[in-house]
């Protein structure tokens, strides 16, 4: 190990960090200055990667879970030869820069995931390590390990205080993810001051309790980093946490070791003092030690050799196993191995959309061997169980069954969703997760990041309204649909019957640029005849005409999910009193898609001149876009415990009341 | 200990559970049948309470964190003599019953908090134990401990898998909450099956790592329960986790020990078999053993004696310390000790609303000694620090400073909010919590429960839009306002300047029937002159006229927070081109309040005949209620990293573009 050069690399991380943050007058110098040695070690010695091909299949992954320390990543990516230039670094935190305030997936080559919201990154890393094990189990052959990479992550005190990290790490220990290595930048400082004011637990014992190997060293001891990383790799059956004592903002004579250096520029004066103390030339802004560039120039040859060897193995493997090779390509290019034999349903058949979804899952699991996922301990109520594998073996992914692809996430919604993000980021997999709709709240921060990164994670959210009944208001969503629809890039789809559910699943599998949320009923709904013969295609517009009228309608009702039935009943009641009225029912499967549909399409579906009404078993918020507030039939309060129909009655959410509302306006 | 009677009580818990769930044909028999002995022990031996006065100040608290086991609670409350009748139990899970599907605060006397969403209850219990310590430190005197109760909670595997429980329990250990005692119903079964499929961590070691005392026994050993509870009480400086090995659904010959008994009725046949096995008469539905009633009839005398003794102490204390006694009453009846001297601001002064809020917090902290809370490690950015105590001592609540009332929650947003719920539930305190607005997602499940329980917890959420700039889209809320406004019972208040901030704080402190979310800027805003002279009062309507016109306006702009300034600038630009136009600006501080204001008020504020526009630095969702979609100036995508103004420009969210939009429609 060329420690001298590694020190120069670490020095250069500090130099770039100081100047980039000073120039932007914004940023977090504490972590990059405190953990520069780890970056130097990982990218300079330990990790295998190709800076010219940042998405190379078998690269080692590095996740900066403490995303505020983004300059650590940009500095090292720059020196290592990724397409991150000094100019990019000079535009740190400016619009359009490759060097955003926090690391952003898709913006910077070499950034594996978007981090910043604490705890998410380490959970993503758990997902990547799961994905690696799944792909390795599926594609590696006795003659070739074409999938064989490690997942490294750097976490700080903040990440380890977050519940999402606890959930994910507990599961990682359970699954024995031996190729996951987390470095804990233990600097004992958080924004409010010393961690002694809020965080005095014994982190090492906690992780041992999770089933992790825990090792201890010092951030500034390269030999120690190498020795402990080797020990981590030697432990094949447990993830490892390497606790590194460190000094936040190391190198700043006046600020190191204090919370003052966490999230603010050093200031001109302290920057100069720091450079003097570290031996960074004062007159060369954005200084990088020549030895750093030199070292990486040489190191890239070594990396290229490693990759070339893999390439050889890979090509030989491809020739020896053409079907596997083709399948690998299908997985990564989002193609099924066969057209999924999605279920069909008889008209009038009564079936809950969660059960229809269950049949779709069975069909998709057969056609898409890379369709993976599971539930947060609600497998049976979510109806997400997988059929047995073709050879009859269990499909449950576990320590001993890495070929499994159904994950029992435990009661860990947030960890589950963040892990699914990591699986999607790894590539090759189509992950889904499942829980009750109301518990979308528990996983929302991870869903937001999926939306921001445009990851095609699928959320199976059942028990979608007050109609679940007896479990009461804690389990009855009323605001959840509106709150999910507010998030950009998320497709929130609420099918009205089993047939729509199958189409929704098809669309979800075809979507590659963002998450899909499938909102499903617990209660049975009849399969109904759709008046728009093109409905399986027009549904892509977010809405289609479910029940039409022979003449131009007097009114159009926008309804979703189970409320299409309610609308139907209300229309029948209206017809008893005012048979001359013609009312169209539109099934709005995806409100945002419909809102964004071309104006003529929208007009045609709404029917020109028709009075527009909307109905949904939840808050009106969002529907005002289409219907006047007094024409929206909604639920503006929390629910009640009782049988579903009784709850609806108690809340005044019945076909009779809706019919009254229609009649009052027509 | 009269073990024979306790066994009969436990038997009766099983009997009531079986029949109530069978009758409702819905419910969770597994936990109540598995943990009946603990309920018998706690209510029959350990706890001090007054069933005739369920809100007695100094009662011991019991939180059923595993809320699905609600029949455990209803059964024991009934037998103990709380106003929960057999008829109430017979109407389990029916509309209007005191026995809702999950325990609901405010619905059932003796239910201390609403549980069901897992992990929340134990975090509430942590909050109750904090509250007890705070009140004890403030009110107890050398001669009298008028506040001296324990907080007990029952958690299952599910609760302990949830991140929110991890966060809260880590903090509980840090704070050394010796009067918190958690019983872990360790039955090794979750909905998906054995916990071995997802949850194999060493829970005991984890809790020891948090700084808890961990003890082990068997659920069905009353002597063990007594011995271990005594040990838990003897340990004054650590919370205790008592791990009780148990059998889910104990007593059901065919189903006990399986996930099948978790959440479904036993079925007629198995119910009969269970009764036979347990010796419950088949022909007496809702059987309660006479010994159970008898035992509690006697036990109530003992409890009454305990309370009478406390009452004596309390009265003597009240006479000896009349000012303390008066203060105690003020705390519980939500009265300040003085009118808060809320800050005033000079017109034109530029100040971020987070900073104005900081000044309010200082004033409120002085006037309301029961105003307590803190931040999730963002004290300085949230501007929530407390002034030093009058005697100059630290206000930080800690193991060694129980008189403190500022809590460093650590990076634990979810735990923080759930703990605050517990503090509010304990009574006497006015808790607030703080983080960035975008991280409201992390605490949302607890906020939802605060809304459901109508707890007046105050959320200080700063950094409220893309104007925070450089930290980028992970830190820039765009959908968060809409998603919070969707939740019933929550007041979401976004003040437009420092003066509005002070009024918002006053209103938040006056509100007692639900949470208030204060949405505050990081960037400076000028204090502006309001044209409605009554604005500090009309603001209670959710909106008031900030800038009026001499003649009836041609247009009215609805704006919130920093966008009131944007509207002002846009009006100036419009005036340059079309000086004849008269545009009113309305500051909408609380959209829901405004939506619910009386129609004439709304009409007057919107101005009849005026074209209505809306502007907010977030998604349009919700504003369609007031303005047509093409008249809403909003941000429908995630933000960017860059200086705030540049981000706004990049997104096209500028006064110029808004002026263009106005001109295009006027």
Short mmCIF file of C-alpha atoms in Angstrom, two decimals, chain B residues 344-612:
data_model
loop_
_atom_site.label_atom_id
_atom_site.label_comp_id
_atom_site.label_asym_id
_atom_site.label_seq_id
_atom_site.Cartn_x
_atom_site.Cartn_y
_atom_site.Cartn_z
CA UNK B 344 -43.30 42.82 17.64
CA UNK B 345 -41.48 43.75 14.48
CA UNK B 346 -40.80 46.97 12.59
CA UNK B 347 -42.48 47.42 9.22
CA UNK B 348 -39.99 46.64 6.51
CA UNK B 349 -37.70 44.67 8.84
CA UNK B 350 -36.33 41.66 7.03
CA UNK B 351 -36.46 38.50 9.04
CA UNK B 352 -36.96 34.83 8.25
CA UNK B 353 -40.14 33.44 9.73
CA UNK B 354 -38.02 30.72 11.42
CA UNK B 355 -36.20 33.49 13.26
CA UNK B 356 -39.42 35.28 14.14
CA UNK B 357 -40.62 31.91 15.42
CA UNK B 358 -37.49 31.62 17.53
CA UNK B 359 -38.37 34.90 19.25
CA UNK B 360 -41.90 33.64 19.86
CA UNK B 361 -40.53 30.45 21.38
CA UNK B 362 -38.46 32.49 23.79
CA UNK B 363 -41.52 34.49 24.82
CA UNK B 364 -43.78 31.46 25.11
CA UNK B 365 -41.20 29.51 27.08
CA UNK B 366 -41.20 32.32 29.63
CA UNK B 367 -44.97 32.55 29.93
CA UNK B 368 -45.72 28.83 29.71
CA UNK B 369 -43.42 26.86 32.00
CA UNK B 370 -45.12 23.71 30.67
CA UNK B 371 -44.10 24.49 27.09
CA UNK B 372 -41.61 21.74 26.35
CA UNK B 373 -40.06 20.12 23.32
CA UNK B 374 -37.12 20.17 21.01
CA UNK B 375 -35.71 19.34 17.64
CA UNK B 376 -34.49 16.25 15.84
CA UNK B 377 -30.89 17.49 15.88
CA UNK B 378 -31.69 20.72 14.04
CA UNK B 379 -31.95 23.08 17.00
CA UNK B 380 -29.98 25.86 15.42
CA UNK B 381 -31.47 25.69 11.88
CA UNK B 382 -34.98 25.29 13.32
CA UNK B 383 -34.28 28.18 15.77
CA UNK B 384 -35.92 26.35 18.63
CA UNK B 385 -33.35 26.85 21.38
CA UNK B 386 -34.70 27.86 24.77
CA UNK B 387 -33.42 30.80 26.75
CA UNK B 388 -31.58 29.86 29.95
CA UNK B 389 -33.79 29.32 32.99
CA UNK B 390 -34.43 32.37 35.18
CA UNK B 391 -31.80 31.08 37.62
CA UNK B 392 -29.33 30.74 34.75
CA UNK B 393 -29.35 26.94 34.76
CA UNK B 394 -29.59 24.82 31.62
CA UNK B 395 -33.02 24.17 30.24
CA UNK B 396 -31.91 20.93 28.59
CA UNK B 397 -33.80 17.93 29.90
CA UNK B 398 -31.45 15.08 30.72
CA UNK B 399 -30.75 12.21 33.06
CA UNK B 400 -29.23 14.64 35.52
CA UNK B 401 -31.44 17.65 34.84
CA UNK B 402 -35.07 16.53 35.06
CA UNK B 403 -36.12 20.14 35.50
CA UNK B 404 -34.99 20.85 31.95
CA UNK B 405 -37.65 21.11 29.29
CA UNK B 406 -35.71 21.33 26.08
CA UNK B 407 -35.17 17.89 24.58
CA UNK B 408 -32.37 16.99 22.22
CA UNK B 409 -34.22 14.25 20.36
CA UNK B 410 -31.29 13.28 18.15
CA UNK B 411 -31.85 12.45 14.49
CA UNK B 412 -35.05 10.63 15.35
CA UNK B 413 -37.97 12.48 13.76
CA UNK B 414 -40.45 9.66 14.03
CA UNK B 415 -39.59 8.78 17.60
CA UNK B 416 -39.69 12.48 18.49
CA UNK B 417 -43.23 12.99 17.21
CA UNK B 418 -44.54 9.80 18.82
CA UNK B 419 -42.88 10.76 22.11
CA UNK B 420 -44.51 14.19 21.91
CA UNK B 421 -47.87 12.45 21.54
CA UNK B 422 -47.15 10.59 24.76
CA UNK B 423 -46.21 13.80 26.53
CA UNK B 424 -49.41 15.47 25.39
CA UNK B 425 -51.41 12.43 26.49
CA UNK B 426 -49.86 12.43 29.94
CA UNK B 427 -51.40 15.86 30.47
CA UNK B 428 -50.12 19.13 31.82
CA UNK B 429 -47.57 19.74 29.08
CA UNK B 430 -47.66 21.65 25.80
CA UNK B 431 -45.14 19.83 23.64
CA UNK B 432 -43.62 20.99 20.37
CA UNK B 433 -41.25 19.24 17.99
CA UNK B 434 -39.11 20.53 15.16
CA UNK B 435 -37.40 19.45 11.97
CA UNK B 436 -37.24 20.53 8.31
CA UNK B 437 -40.59 20.61 6.50
CA UNK B 438 -39.47 17.99 3.99
CA UNK B 439 -38.75 15.58 6.83
CA UNK B 440 -42.36 15.73 7.97
CA UNK B 441 -42.47 12.55 5.91
CA UNK B 442 -40.32 10.82 8.51
CA UNK B 443 -42.77 11.52 11.32
CA UNK B 444 -46.04 11.35 9.46
CA UNK B 445 -47.51 8.24 11.13
CA UNK B 446 -47.19 9.93 14.53
CA UNK B 447 -48.64 13.17 13.21
CA UNK B 448 -51.60 11.22 11.87
CA UNK B 449 -52.22 9.78 15.32
CA UNK B 450 -51.93 13.23 16.90
CA UNK B 451 -54.60 14.35 14.44
CA UNK B 452 -56.80 11.34 15.16
CA UNK B 453 -56.48 11.86 18.93
CA UNK B 454 -56.77 15.66 18.51
CA UNK B 455 -53.62 16.27 20.52
CA UNK B 456 -52.41 19.88 20.50
CA UNK B 457 -48.81 19.05 19.56
CA UNK B 458 -47.07 21.86 17.69
CA UNK B 459 -44.77 21.08 14.77
CA UNK B 460 -42.15 23.68 13.91
CA UNK B 461 -41.21 22.86 10.34
CA UNK B 462 -38.66 25.18 8.82
CA UNK B 463 -36.90 25.33 5.43
CA UNK B 464 -40.24 25.33 3.76
CA UNK B 465 -39.65 25.49 -0.01
CA UNK B 466 -37.26 25.42 -2.95
CA UNK B 467 -35.95 28.75 -1.65
CA UNK B 468 -33.69 26.85 0.75
CA UNK B 469 -31.58 26.46 -2.35
CA UNK B 470 -28.28 24.60 -2.34
CA UNK B 471 -29.26 21.53 -0.36
CA UNK B 472 -31.25 20.49 -3.40
CA UNK B 473 -34.37 18.43 -4.09
CA UNK B 474 -33.90 16.01 -1.19
CA UNK B 475 -34.33 18.97 1.14
CA UNK B 476 -36.78 21.09 -0.88
CA UNK B 477 -40.41 20.35 -0.14
CA UNK B 478 -42.78 20.77 -3.08
CA UNK B 479 -45.50 18.25 -2.24
CA UNK B 480 -45.26 18.44 1.52
CA UNK B 481 -47.72 21.26 2.18
CA UNK B 482 -50.42 19.56 0.12
CA UNK B 483 -49.78 16.22 1.75
CA UNK B 484 -50.05 17.70 5.24
CA UNK B 485 -53.18 19.66 4.42
CA UNK B 486 -54.85 16.41 3.39
CA UNK B 487 -54.81 15.10 6.98
CA UNK B 488 -58.03 15.82 8.91
CA UNK B 489 -57.83 17.87 12.13
CA UNK B 490 -54.39 19.32 11.39
CA UNK B 491 -53.98 23.11 11.17
CA UNK B 492 -51.30 23.75 8.59
CA UNK B 493 -50.27 27.38 9.00
CA UNK B 494 -47.81 29.12 6.70
CA UNK B 495 -47.22 32.71 7.83
CA UNK B 496 -46.06 35.30 5.32
CA UNK B 497 -43.93 37.41 7.62
CA UNK B 498 -42.72 37.80 11.18
CA UNK B 499 -45.93 39.41 12.40
CA UNK B 500 -48.08 36.61 11.05
CA UNK B 501 -45.68 34.16 12.66
CA UNK B 502 -46.34 35.64 16.08
CA UNK B 503 -50.09 35.44 15.56
CA UNK B 504 -49.71 31.86 14.32
CA UNK B 505 -47.87 30.93 17.50
CA UNK B 506 -50.57 32.55 19.63
CA UNK B 507 -53.25 30.59 17.77
CA UNK B 508 -51.25 27.37 18.08
CA UNK B 509 -50.99 27.80 21.85
CA UNK B 510 -54.71 28.54 22.09
CA UNK B 511 -55.71 25.50 20.08
CA UNK B 512 -56.47 22.48 22.20
CA UNK B 513 -58.22 20.12 19.80
CA UNK B 514 -55.56 19.05 17.36
CA UNK B 515 -52.04 19.55 16.10
CA UNK B 516 -50.74 22.73 14.50
CA UNK B 517 -48.03 22.64 11.88
CA UNK B 518 -46.09 25.89 11.56
CA UNK B 519 -44.43 26.13 8.16
CA UNK B 520 -41.53 28.57 8.24
CA UNK B 521 -38.94 30.02 5.90
CA UNK B 522 -35.20 29.83 6.07
CA UNK B 523 -34.87 32.99 3.96
CA UNK B 524 -35.59 36.51 5.10
CA UNK B 525 -38.95 38.12 4.37
CA UNK B 526 -39.88 41.75 4.91
CA UNK B 527 -42.50 42.61 7.48
CA UNK B 528 -45.27 44.20 5.43
CA UNK B 529 -48.11 46.56 6.16
CA UNK B 530 -51.45 44.75 6.14
CA UNK B 531 -54.41 46.55 4.63
CA UNK B 532 -56.94 44.70 6.76
CA UNK B 533 -56.63 46.53 10.09
CA UNK B 534 -58.25 43.60 11.86
CA UNK B 535 -55.81 41.07 10.41
CA UNK B 536 -54.53 39.61 13.69
CA UNK B 537 -58.11 38.48 14.29
CA UNK B 538 -59.28 37.73 10.77
CA UNK B 539 -56.22 35.52 10.35
CA UNK B 540 -58.16 33.01 12.43
CA UNK B 541 -60.41 32.58 9.38
CA UNK B 542 -57.40 31.20 7.52
CA UNK B 543 -57.02 34.19 5.20
CA UNK B 544 -57.20 37.96 5.21
CA UNK B 545 -56.70 40.83 2.77
CA UNK B 546 -53.03 41.76 2.87
CA UNK B 547 -53.10 44.29 0.05
CA UNK B 548 -56.38 45.86 -0.91
CA UNK B 549 -57.47 48.06 -3.77
CA UNK B 550 -59.31 51.34 -3.66
CA UNK B 551 -62.03 50.06 -5.97
CA UNK B 552 -63.42 46.54 -6.25
CA UNK B 553 -60.56 44.42 -7.54
CA UNK B 554 -60.33 42.89 -11.01
CA UNK B 555 -58.38 40.03 -9.58
CA UNK B 556 -57.59 38.42 -6.24
CA UNK B 557 -54.37 36.54 -5.64
CA UNK B 558 -54.29 33.89 -2.94
CA UNK B 559 -50.76 33.48 -1.67
CA UNK B 560 -49.08 31.85 1.31
CA UNK B 561 -45.83 32.41 3.14
CA UNK B 562 -42.99 33.80 1.08
CA UNK B 563 -45.21 33.90 -2.00
CA UNK B 564 -47.10 36.89 -0.64
CA UNK B 565 -43.96 38.84 -1.55
CA UNK B 566 -43.84 37.19 -4.96
CA UNK B 567 -47.44 38.24 -5.54
CA UNK B 568 -46.61 41.78 -4.52
CA UNK B 569 -43.78 41.95 -7.02
CA UNK B 570 -45.91 40.43 -9.74
CA UNK B 571 -48.59 43.07 -9.09
CA UNK B 572 -46.00 45.81 -9.48
CA UNK B 573 -44.94 44.32 -12.82
CA UNK B 574 -48.55 44.06 -13.97
CA UNK B 575 -49.12 47.69 -12.96
CA UNK B 576 -46.32 48.77 -15.29
CA UNK B 577 -48.17 47.31 -18.25
CA UNK B 578 -51.77 47.64 -17.19
CA UNK B 579 -51.97 50.42 -14.57
CA UNK B 580 -55.76 50.34 -14.73
CA UNK B 581 -55.94 46.87 -13.18
CA UNK B 582 -56.73 46.53 -9.50
CA UNK B 583 -55.38 43.42 -7.84
CA UNK B 584 -55.96 42.31 -4.28
CA UNK B 585 -53.55 40.05 -2.45
CA UNK B 586 -54.89 37.67 0.18
CA UNK B 587 -52.54 35.98 2.61
CA UNK B 588 -53.89 32.47 3.09
CA UNK B 589 -52.31 31.31 6.31
CA UNK B 590 -54.40 28.15 6.71
CA UNK B 591 -56.03 26.77 3.58
CA UNK B 592 -58.44 24.41 5.32
CA UNK B 593 -59.64 27.05 7.77
CA UNK B 594 -60.30 29.35 4.83
CA UNK B 595 -62.11 26.61 2.92
CA UNK B 596 -64.29 26.03 5.96
CA UNK B 597 -64.96 29.70 6.66
CA UNK B 598 -68.57 30.87 6.28
CA UNK B 599 -69.49 31.45 2.62
CA UNK B 600 -70.08 35.23 2.99
CA UNK B 601 -66.66 35.63 4.61
CA UNK B 602 -65.02 33.72 1.81
CA UNK B 603 -66.86 35.71 -0.83
CA UNK B 604 -65.91 38.98 0.81
CA UNK B 605 -62.26 38.02 0.96
CA UNK B 606 -62.17 36.67 -2.59
CA UNK B 607 -64.10 39.76 -3.77
CA UNK B 608 -67.20 39.10 -5.89
CA UNK B 609 -66.47 39.22 -9.58
CA UNK B 610 -62.71 39.21 -9.23
CA UNK B 611 -60.70 36.65 -11.16
CA UNK B 612 -59.06 34.39 -8.60
#
